Amino acid sequence: VQLVESGGGLVQAGGSLRLSCAASGFTFDDYAIGWFRQAPGKEREGVSCISIGDGTTYDVDSAKGRFIISSDNAKNTVYLQMNRLKPSDTGVYYCAAGRLTWCDYGDLPEKYDFWGQGTQVTVSS
């Protein structure tokens, strides 16, 4: 099983980034993919989730209206389009795979089985 994140970088406040999570080694359609972030000194927190099989999505309040999660099932890849970025969005972003139903409790790290190594996102003010 492998999850590989890419697309992180340095961006000014108000800018955009698109993160990618390429998955392999498991049946993609049977899983939900979640995006999490971890700022220095803080706990890992959920951002968005997508249930690959039925397309259900879930966003935490801080992501609603700014972030869009989507998937390309032919490529086994999930994307997180992040718009109107804020300095508070800074952190290491991880994608994770778990067998969730409709992304229920999709913001809880313990619901996920496999994790990527993360990609750094830094938003300057």
CSV table of C-alpha atoms in Angstrom, one decimal, residues 25-110:
chain,number,residue,atom,x,y,z
A,25,GLY,CA,-1.7,-1.3,-3.5
A,26,PHE,CA,-5.4,-1.5,-2.5
A,27,THR,CA,-8.8,-1.5,-4.1
A,28,PHE,CA,-9.3,2.3,-4.5
A,29,ASP,CA,-13.1,2.1,-4.8
A,30,ASP,CA,-13.5,0.4,-1.4
A,31,TYR,CA,-11.9,3.2,0.6
A,32,ALA,CA,-12.4,6.8,1.6
A,33,ILE,CA,-9.5,9.2,1.3
A,34,GLY,CA,-9.0,11.9,3.9
A,35,TRP,CA,-6.8,14.9,4.0
A,36,PHE,CA,-5.3,16.0,7.3
A,37,ARG,CA,-2.9,18.7,8.3
A,38,GLN,CA,-0.5,19.2,11.2
A,39,ALA,CA,0.9,22.5,12.2
A,40,PRO,CA,4.1,22.7,14.4
A,41,GLY,CA,3.2,21.9,18.0
A,42,LYS,CA,-0.4,21.0,17.2
A,43,GLU,CA,-2.3,17.8,16.8
A,44,ARG,CA,-3.1,16.4,13.4
A,45,GLU,CA,-6.6,17.6,12.3
A,46,GLY,CA,-8.9,16.5,9.6
A,47,VAL,CA,-9.6,18.8,6.6
A,48,SER,CA,-11.7,16.9,4.0
A,49,CYS,CA,-12.8,13.4,3.1
A,50,ILE,CA,-14.1,11.7,-0.1
A,51,SER,CA,-15.7,8.3,-0.3
A,52,ILE,CA,-14.4,6.9,-3.5
A,53,GLY,CA,-17.2,4.5,-4.2
A,54,ASP,CA,-20.1,6.9,-4.0
A,55,GLY,CA,-18.5,10.3,-4.2
A,56,THR,CA,-19.7,11.5,-0.8
A,57,THR,CA,-17.5,14.3,0.6
A,58,TYR,CA,-17.1,15.9,4.0
A,59,ASP,CA,-15.3,19.1,4.8
A,60,VAL,CA,-14.5,20.6,8.2
A,61,ASP,CA,-15.8,24.1,8.9
A,62,SER,CA,-12.5,25.8,8.2
A,63,ALA,CA,-12.3,24.2,4.8
A,64,LYS,CA,-15.9,24.8,3.6
A,65,GLY,CA,-16.2,27.3,0.8
A,66,ARG,CA,-12.4,27.4,0.2
A,67,PHE,CA,-11.2,23.8,-0.3
A,68,ILE,CA,-12.5,21.3,-2.8
A,69,ILE,CA,-11.8,17.6,-2.6
A,70,SER,CA,-12.2,15.4,-5.8
A,71,SER,CA,-11.0,12.2,-7.2
A,72,ASP,CA,-9.9,10.8,-10.5
A,73,ASN,CA,-10.7,7.1,-10.1
A,74,ALA,CA,-9.0,6.2,-13.4
A,75,LYS,CA,-5.7,7.5,-11.9
A,76,ASN,CA,-6.3,6.3,-8.3
A,77,THR,CA,-5.7,9.9,-7.3
A,78,VAL,CA,-7.4,12.3,-5.0
A,79,TYR,CA,-7.0,16.1,-5.2
A,80,LEU,CA,-7.4,18.9,-2.7
A,81,GLN,CA,-7.8,22.3,-4.3
A,82,MET,CA,-7.1,24.9,-1.7
A,83,ASN,CA,-8.2,28.5,-2.5
A,84,ARG,CA,-8.0,31.7,-0.5
A,85,LEU,CA,-5.3,30.3,1.7
A,86,LYS,CA,-4.6,31.8,5.1
A,87,PRO,CA,-1.4,31.6,7.2
A,88,SER,CA,-3.4,29.4,9.6
A,89,ASP,CA,-3.6,26.8,6.8
A,90,THR,CA,0.2,26.3,7.2
A,91,GLY,CA,1.3,22.7,8.0
A,92,VAL,CA,2.2,19.3,6.7
A,93,TYR,CA,-0.7,17.9,4.7
A,94,TYR,CA,-1.2,14.1,4.8
A,95,CYS,CA,-3.6,11.9,2.9
A,96,ALA,CA,-4.9,8.7,4.4
A,97,ALA,CA,-7.1,5.8,3.3
A,98,GLY,CA,-9.7,4.1,5.4
A,99,ARG,CA,-12.8,2.0,5.0
A,100,LEU,CA,-15.3,4.6,6.1
A,101,THR,CA,-18.9,4.6,5.2
A,102,TRP,CA,-19.9,8.0,3.5
A,103,CYS,CA,-17.0,9.6,5.3
A,104,ASP,CA,-18.7,9.2,8.7
A,105,TYR,CA,-16.2,10.5,11.3
A,106,GLY,CA,-14.0,11.3,8.4
A,107,ASP,CA,-12.1,13.9,10.4
A,108,LEU,CA,-10.8,11.4,12.9
A,109,PRO,CA,-7.3,10.0,12.2
A,110,GLU,CA,-8.0,6.7,14.0
